[in-house]
Coordinates of C-alpha atoms and ligand atoms in Angstrom, one line a residue:
M21 CA 27.7 9.2 1.8
Q22 CA 25.1 9.1 4.5
Q23 CA 22.5 7.6 2.2
V24 CA 24.7 4.6 1.4
S25 CA 25.4 3.8 5.0
D26 CA 21.6 4.0 5.7
A27 CA 20.9 1.7 2.9
S28 CA 23.5 -0.8 4.1
R29 CA 21.7 -1.2 7.4
S30 CA 18.4 -1.8 5.6
P31 CA 17.2 -5.5 5.6
G32 CA 15.5 -4.7 2.3
Y33 CA 12.1 -6.0 3.4
D34 CA 9.5 -5.3 6.1
P35 CA 10.5 -8.1 8.6
A36 CA 8.4 -9.8 11.1
P37 CA 8.9 -8.1 14.5
T38 CA 12.0 -9.2 16.5
N39 CA 10.8 -8.0 19.9
S40 CA 8.8 -10.9 21.6
R41 CA 5.9 -8.7 22.7
A42 CA 5.5 -7.3 19.1
L43 CA 5.9 -10.8 17.7
I44 CA 3.0 -12.1 19.9
V45 CA 0.8 -9.1 18.9
D46 CA 1.6 -9.6 15.2
S47 CA 0.9 -13.3 15.4
I48 CA -2.5 -12.9 17.1
R49 CA -3.4 -10.2 14.6
S50 CA -2.5 -12.4 11.6
A51 CA -4.4 -15.4 13.0
G52 CA -7.6 -13.6 14.0
T53 CA -8.1 -15.9 17.0
V54 CA -5.4 -18.2 18.3
S55 CA -4.6 -20.2 21.5
R56 CA -1.5 -19.9 23.7
V57 CA -0.3 -23.3 22.5
E58 CA -0.6 -22.3 18.9
L59 CA 1.4 -19.1 19.7
T60 CA 4.3 -21.1 21.0
Q61 CA 4.3 -23.1 17.7
I62 CA 4.0 -19.9 15.6
T63 CA 6.6 -17.8 17.4
G64 CA 9.0 -20.4 18.7
L65 CA 8.9 -18.8 22.2
T66 CA 8.6 -21.1 25.2
A67 CA 5.2 -21.8 26.8
P68 CA 6.1 -19.8 30.0
S69 CA 7.2 -16.8 27.9
V70 CA 4.0 -16.9 25.9
T71 CA 1.9 -17.1 29.1
T72 CA 3.7 -14.2 30.7
L73 CA 3.6 -12.0 27.6
V74 CA -0.1 -12.7 26.9
R75 CA -0.9 -12.0 30.6
R76 CA 0.7 -8.5 30.2
L77 CA -1.0 -7.8 26.9
I78 CA -4.4 -8.7 28.5
D79 CA -3.5 -6.5 31.6
D80 CA -2.6 -3.6 29.2
G81 CA -6.0 -4.0 27.4
L82 CA -4.4 -4.9 24.1
V83 CA -5.6 -8.6 23.9
D84 CA -8.8 -10.3 25.0
E85 CA -9.7 -13.9 25.7
A86 CA -12.3 -15.0 23.1
G87 CA -13.9 -18.1 24.5
R88 CA -12.9 -21.7 24.1
G89 CA -11.5 -23.2 20.9
S90 CA -12.4 -26.7 19.6
S91 CA -10.8 -29.5 21.6
T92 CA -8.1 -31.6 20.1
G93 CA -8.5 -34.4 22.7
G94 CA -7.6 -32.6 25.8
K95 CA -9.2 -29.6 27.6
P96 CA -10.5 -27.0 25.1
R97 CA -8.0 -24.2 24.7
T98 CA -8.8 -20.6 25.5
M99 CA -8.6 -18.5 22.4
L100 CA -7.0 -15.0 22.2
R101 CA -7.8 -12.1 19.9
I102 CA -6.6 -8.5 19.5
R103 CA -8.8 -5.9 21.3
A104 CA -9.6 -4.0 18.1
A105 CA -10.5 -0.7 19.9
A106 CA -7.3 -0.7 22.0
R107 CA -5.3 1.4 19.6
Y108 CA -5.5 3.0 16.1
V109 CA -3.2 4.1 13.3
V110 CA -3.8 6.5 10.4
G111 CA -2.8 5.8 6.8
V112 CA -2.4 8.6 4.2
H113 CA -1.8 8.3 0.5
L114 CA -0.7 11.5 -1.3
S115 CA -0.7 12.0 -5.0
A116 CA -1.0 15.3 -6.9
G117 CA -4.7 14.4 -7.7
S118 CA -5.9 12.9 -4.5
L119 CA -5.4 12.5 -0.8
T120 CA -6.8 9.3 0.8
Y121 CA -7.0 8.9 4.5
V122 CA -7.9 5.7 6.4
L123 CA -8.2 5.0 10.1
V124 CA -7.3 1.4 11.0
D125 CA -8.0 -0.3 14.4
Y126 CA -5.5 -2.4 16.4
A127 CA -6.8 -5.6 14.7
G128 CA -6.0 -4.1 11.3
A129 CA -9.6 -3.4 10.2
V130 CA -10.5 -0.1 8.4
V131 CA -12.9 1.9 10.6
A132 CA -13.0 5.2 8.7
R133 CA -11.9 6.4 5.2
W134 CA -11.9 9.8 3.6
R135 CA -10.9 10.7 0.1
R136 CA -10.2 14.3 -0.8
A137 CA -9.0 16.2 -3.8
G138 CA -5.2 16.3 -4.1
P139 CA -3.0 19.4 -3.6
G140 CA -2.5 19.7 -7.4
D141 CA 0.6 20.3 -9.3
D142 CA 1.9 23.5 -7.7
S143 CA 1.4 22.8 -4.1
D144 CA 3.6 24.2 -1.4
P145 CA 4.8 21.2 0.7
E146 CA 4.6 23.2 4.0
Q147 CA 0.9 24.0 3.2
V148 CA 0.2 20.4 2.3
V149 CA 1.7 19.3 5.7
E150 CA -0.6 21.8 7.4
R151 CA -3.6 20.4 5.5
I152 CA -2.7 16.7 6.1
A153 CA -2.3 17.5 9.8
A154 CA -5.7 19.3 10.0
E155 CA -7.5 16.6 8.0
T156 CA -5.9 13.8 10.0
T157 CA -7.1 15.5 13.2
E158 CA -10.6 15.9 11.6
L159 CA -10.7 12.2 10.6
I160 CA -9.9 11.2 14.2
D161 CA -12.4 13.6 15.7
R162 CA -15.2 12.6 13.4
S163 CA -14.6 8.9 14.1
G164 CA -15.3 9.5 17.8
I165 CA -12.2 7.7 19.1
D166 CA -9.9 9.0 21.8
S167 CA -7.0 10.7 20.0
S168 CA -4.6 9.4 22.6
L169 CA -5.2 5.9 21.3
V170 CA -3.6 6.8 17.9
L171 CA -0.2 5.2 17.7
G172 CA 1.1 6.8 14.5
L173 CA 0.8 7.6 10.9
G174 CA 1.9 5.7 7.8
F175 CA 2.4 8.1 4.9
V176 CA 2.9 7.0 1.2
C177 CA 3.6 8.9 -2.0
P178 CA 5.1 8.0 -5.4
G179 CA 8.7 7.0 -5.4
P180 CA 11.6 7.1 -5.8
L181 CA 12.4 7.8 -2.2
I182 CA 15.0 7.0 0.4
R183 CA 12.9 5.2 3.1
N184 CA 12.2 7.4 6.0
R185 CA 14.5 10.1 4.6
G186 CA 12.5 11.7 1.9
V187 CA 11.6 11.8 -1.8
T188 CA 14.7 11.8 -4.0
S189 CA 13.0 12.6 -7.3
A190 CA 9.4 12.8 -8.4
P191 CA 7.0 13.0 -11.4
P192 CA 6.7 16.4 -13.0
S193 CA 3.6 17.2 -10.9
M194 CA 5.6 16.7 -7.7
T195 CA 9.1 17.9 -8.4
H196 CA 9.0 20.5 -5.6
W197 CA 8.6 17.6 -3.1
V198 CA 12.2 16.4 -3.8
G199 CA 14.3 16.7 -0.6
F200 CA 11.3 17.8 1.5
P201 CA 11.3 15.6 4.7
I202 CA 7.5 15.3 4.8
H203 CA 7.2 12.5 7.3
R204 CA 9.5 14.4 9.8
R205 CA 7.4 17.5 9.3
L206 CA 4.2 15.5 9.9
E207 CA 5.7 14.0 13.1
E208 CA 6.5 17.5 14.4
R209 CA 3.1 18.8 13.4
L210 CA 1.0 15.9 14.8
G211 CA 3.2 14.8 17.6
L212 CA 3.0 11.2 16.4
P213 CA 5.5 8.8 14.9
A214 CA 5.3 8.7 11.1
L215 CA 6.6 6.2 8.5
L216 CA 7.4 7.1 4.9
E217 CA 6.9 4.4 2.2
N218 CA 6.5 4.0 -1.5
D219 CA 2.9 3.9 -2.6
A220 CA 3.1 0.7 -4.6
T221 CA 5.0 -1.2 -1.9
A222 CA 2.3 -0.1 0.6
A223 CA -0.4 -1.2 -1.8
A224 CA 1.0 -4.8 -1.7
A225 CA 0.8 -4.7 2.1
G226 CA -2.8 -3.3 2.0
T227 CA -4.3 -5.8 -0.4
R228 CA -6.8 -8.0 1.4
L229 CA -6.4 -11.6 0.5
T230 CA -9.5 -13.8 0.9
T231 CA -9.0 -17.3 2.3
S232 CA -9.1 -18.6 -1.3
H233 CA -6.1 -16.3 -2.0
D234 CA -4.1 -17.5 1.0
V235 CA -0.8 -17.5 -0.9
S236 CA 2.8 -17.1 0.2
V237 CA 4.0 -15.1 -2.8
M238 CA 1.9 -12.4 -4.3
A239 CA 2.6 -9.2 -6.2
A240 CA 0.6 -6.0 -6.6
L241 CA 0.7 -4.1 -9.9
F242 CA -0.2 -0.6 -8.8
M243 CA -1.5 2.2 -11.0
S244 CA -2.3 5.6 -9.7
E245 CA -0.9 8.6 -11.5
G246 CA 2.2 6.4 -12.2
I247 CA 2.8 2.7 -12.4
G248 CA 4.6 0.6 -9.8
S249 CA 4.5 -2.8 -8.1
G250 CA 5.0 -4.4 -4.7
L251 CA 5.9 -7.9 -3.7
R252 CA 4.6 -9.7 -0.6
L253 CA 6.3 -12.8 0.7
N254 CA 4.7 -14.7 3.6
G255 CA 2.9 -11.6 4.7
N256 CA 6.1 -9.4 4.6
V257 CA 6.5 -6.8 1.8
Y258 CA 9.8 -6.6 0.0
Q259 CA 11.0 -3.0 -0.1
G260 CA 14.5 -3.1 -1.6
A261 CA 17.5 -1.4 -0.1
H262 CA 16.0 2.1 -0.3
G263 CA 12.3 1.4 -0.5
N264 CA 12.1 1.5 -4.3
A265 CA 11.7 -2.2 -5.2
G266 CA 9.3 -3.0 -8.0
E267 CA 9.5 0.2 -10.1
V268 CA 8.1 -1.6 -13.1
G269 CA 6.8 1.7 -14.6
H270 CA 10.4 2.6 -15.3
I271 CA 11.6 -0.5 -17.1
C272 CA 12.3 0.1 -20.8
V273 CA 9.8 -1.7 -23.0
Q274 CA 10.7 0.2 -26.2
I275 CA 14.2 1.1 -27.3
G276 CA 14.2 4.6 -28.7
G277 CA 10.8 5.1 -27.1
P278 CA 9.5 8.4 -25.6
Q279 CA 11.4 10.4 -23.0
C280 CA 10.3 9.7 -19.5
W281 CA 10.3 12.1 -16.5
C282 CA 12.8 9.8 -14.7
G283 CA 15.5 10.6 -17.3
S284 CA 15.3 7.3 -19.2
T285 CA 13.5 6.6 -22.4
G286 CA 10.9 4.0 -23.5
C287 CA 9.7 3.5 -19.9
L288 CA 6.4 1.6 -19.5
E289 CA 4.9 4.6 -17.7
A290 CA 5.9 7.0 -20.4
I291 CA 4.3 4.8 -23.1
A292 CA 1.2 3.6 -21.4
G293 CA 0.7 5.3 -18.0
P294 CA -2.3 7.4 -17.1
A295 CA -0.7 10.7 -18.1
T296 CA 0.0 9.4 -21.6
V297 CA -3.5 7.9 -21.8
V298 CA -5.0 11.3 -20.9
A299 CA -2.8 13.1 -23.4
K300 CA -3.9 10.7 -26.2
A301 CA -7.5 11.0 -25.3
R302 CA -7.3 14.8 -25.4
A303 CA -5.5 14.7 -28.7
A304 CA -8.3 12.5 -30.0
G305 CA -10.8 15.1 -29.0
L306 CA -12.5 13.2 -26.2
D307 CA -14.5 15.2 -23.8
L308 CA -13.0 14.7 -20.4
G309 CA -15.0 17.4 -18.6
S310 CA -13.1 20.3 -17.3
P311 CA -9.8 21.0 -19.1
R312 CA -8.2 21.4 -15.7
R313 CA -9.2 17.8 -14.8
T314 CA -5.9 15.9 -14.6
G315 CA -4.4 12.7 -13.2
V316 CA -6.7 9.9 -12.1
A317 CA -9.8 12.1 -12.4
A318 CA -9.2 12.6 -16.1
F319 CA -8.2 8.9 -16.5
A320 CA -11.5 8.0 -14.8
A321 CA -13.4 10.1 -17.3
I322 CA -11.9 8.1 -20.2
A323 CA -12.8 4.9 -18.4
R324 CA -16.4 6.0 -18.1
L325 CA -16.5 6.9 -21.8
A326 CA -15.1 3.5 -22.7
L327 CA -17.5 1.6 -20.4
T328 CA -20.4 3.4 -21.9
G329 CA -19.5 2.5 -25.5
D330 CA -17.1 5.1 -26.7
S331 CA -14.9 3.1 -29.1
R332 CA -12.0 5.7 -29.2
A333 CA -11.7 5.7 -25.4
D334 CA -11.9 1.9 -25.4
A335 CA -9.1 1.6 -28.0
I336 CA -6.8 4.0 -26.1
L337 CA -7.3 2.1 -22.8
R338 CA -6.9 -1.3 -24.5
D339 CA -3.6 -0.1 -26.1
S340 CA -2.4 1.0 -22.6
A341 CA -3.5 -2.4 -21.2
S342 CA -1.4 -4.3 -23.8
W343 CA 1.7 -2.4 -22.6
L344 CA 0.8 -2.8 -18.9
A345 CA 0.5 -6.6 -19.6
L346 CA 4.3 -6.6 -20.5
G347 CA 5.0 -5.1 -17.0
A348 CA 2.7 -7.7 -15.4
Q349 CA 4.4 -10.5 -17.2
T350 CA 7.8 -9.2 -16.2
I351 CA 6.7 -9.3 -12.6
T352 CA 5.2 -12.8 -12.7
N353 CA 8.2 -14.2 -14.6
M354 CA 10.7 -12.6 -12.3
Y355 CA 9.2 -13.7 -9.0
D356 CA 7.1 -16.8 -9.8
V357 CA 4.1 -15.4 -8.0
Q358 CA 0.9 -17.3 -7.2
L359 CA -1.3 -14.3 -7.4
L360 CA -1.0 -10.9 -9.1
V361 CA -3.4 -8.2 -7.8
L362 CA -4.2 -5.1 -9.9
T363 CA -4.7 -2.3 -7.5
G364 CA -4.5 1.5 -7.1
P365 CA -7.0 4.3 -8.0
A366 CA -6.5 3.9 -11.8
F367 CA -7.2 0.1 -11.8
A368 CA -10.2 0.8 -9.5
V369 CA -11.8 2.8 -12.3
A370 CA -10.6 0.9 -15.4
G371 CA -9.6 -2.5 -14.1
T372 CA -12.3 -4.4 -15.9
I373 CA -10.8 -3.3 -19.2
Y374 CA -7.2 -4.1 -18.2
L375 CA -7.8 -7.4 -16.4
P376 CA -8.6 -9.7 -19.3
I377 CA -5.8 -8.3 -21.5
I378 CA -3.3 -8.8 -18.7
Q379 CA -4.6 -12.3 -17.9
E380 CA -4.4 -13.3 -21.6
R381 CA -0.8 -12.1 -21.8
I382 CA 0.3 -14.0 -18.7
L383 CA -1.4 -17.2 -19.8
S384 CA 0.1 -16.9 -23.3
S385 CA 3.4 -17.9 -21.9
A386 CA 4.4 -21.4 -20.8
F387 CA 5.6 -19.9 -17.4
G388 CA 2.2 -18.4 -16.6
R389 CA 0.3 -21.4 -18.0
A390 CA 2.3 -24.0 -16.1
V391 CA 1.3 -22.6 -12.7
N392 CA -1.9 -21.0 -13.8
T393 CA -0.9 -17.6 -12.3
E394 CA -4.1 -15.9 -11.0
V395 CA -4.7 -12.3 -11.8
V396 CA -7.5 -10.4 -9.9
L397 CA -8.7 -6.9 -9.3
D398 CA -8.4 -5.5 -5.8
E399 CA -11.8 -4.6 -4.4
R400 CA -10.1 -1.9 -2.3
G401 CA -7.9 -0.6 -5.1
H402 CA -8.7 3.1 -4.3
D403 CA -7.6 2.8 -0.7
A404 CA -5.0 0.0 -0.8
A405 CA -1.9 2.2 -0.6
A406 CA -3.3 4.2 2.4
I407 CA -4.5 0.9 4.1
G408 CA -1.0 -0.6 3.5
A409 CA 0.7 2.5 5.0
A410 CA -1.5 2.1 8.1
L411 CA -0.8 -1.6 8.4
M412 CA 3.0 -1.1 8.0
M413 CA 2.9 1.5 10.8
L414 CA 0.8 -0.9 12.9
R415 CA 3.4 -3.6 12.5
S416 CA 6.4 -1.4 13.1
E417 CA 8.4 -1.5 16.3
R418 CA 7.7 2.2 16.7
A419 CA 4.0 1.6 17.0
I420 CA 4.5 -1.4 19.4
S421 CA 6.7 0.6 21.7
A422 CA 4.4 3.7 21.6
Ligands
ZN506 ZN1 10.9 6.3 -16.4

């Protein structure tokens, strides 16, 4: 089958660029500022190759010289940095309940963001393509940049999917997206390269690590309308053969548990995901505002009730957190991560309730205690998937050659 041969060619992870020019750009972007000598050490390219490639990048307006670095005995080295305004990429995160857009500059910084209501449960994919194309154009226009500088678009949605082929199955709210080649339609509509990725994988790429979190192995536990995870190794995200690595929401945590939309039973997402939390809250008679409010918006209403003292809302979320902690512990035990980041729109609104319960679970085990696995909330949880989508597009060979 075509899909199998496609999968067999996949490296399973988002590799560092292989093209020398792309490798130099990626290395300068990762470092912030860096000298030519350091670039030879980082990339393994010869000094004459680095000099030639850097000269071309400066001539093309993609890299700037950034003054002199500190001397290490000899003449101070000229530092290089990415020219941030040279190019841009767009990141889009689609779920039934929300559409998040970000515009990221060539250095990888977010320069504009826009969060919109999602297309809802019964959306027509063609209409959503039209809407995303129009809103992407509006985002670029409003930011005041020259649209010819936009290299491409990274697009993410819930899995499972076949990377860059389409969505293969979907939660009940998005079943009509199955088989629809959304990134191809966006490419046609916008005239830009587009990349399709799983939302949780992209969130791992989009999580900003501070210098105190400069770790080689980190995982992101992602909660939006579903639950997923992503793994980042030395700056590269692990995607799996098809782009579905880390589907922690669909591991069975209860034999004989409730039916899940994926076809299995007892899945973590079916027991403790946002849709179940919302259903439990409604059954308990909690006022979530409009009865039409669904997804993360309804979940956020429960979080607000819990954070303002409603004990029933608090108990429902704490119960969900105790199940999520099993998923978190599975990830940390499987991959021996130094850092676990809780990210995504649902953690952005309820993370303070989930964090201590997940921390306690991980540190309850000898494996977590021995290495003191750190668990933190992502300050950009709402936008991490869209940012990651943009950053993955920025790193891709397609963007470099554009
Ligand atoms: Zn499932």
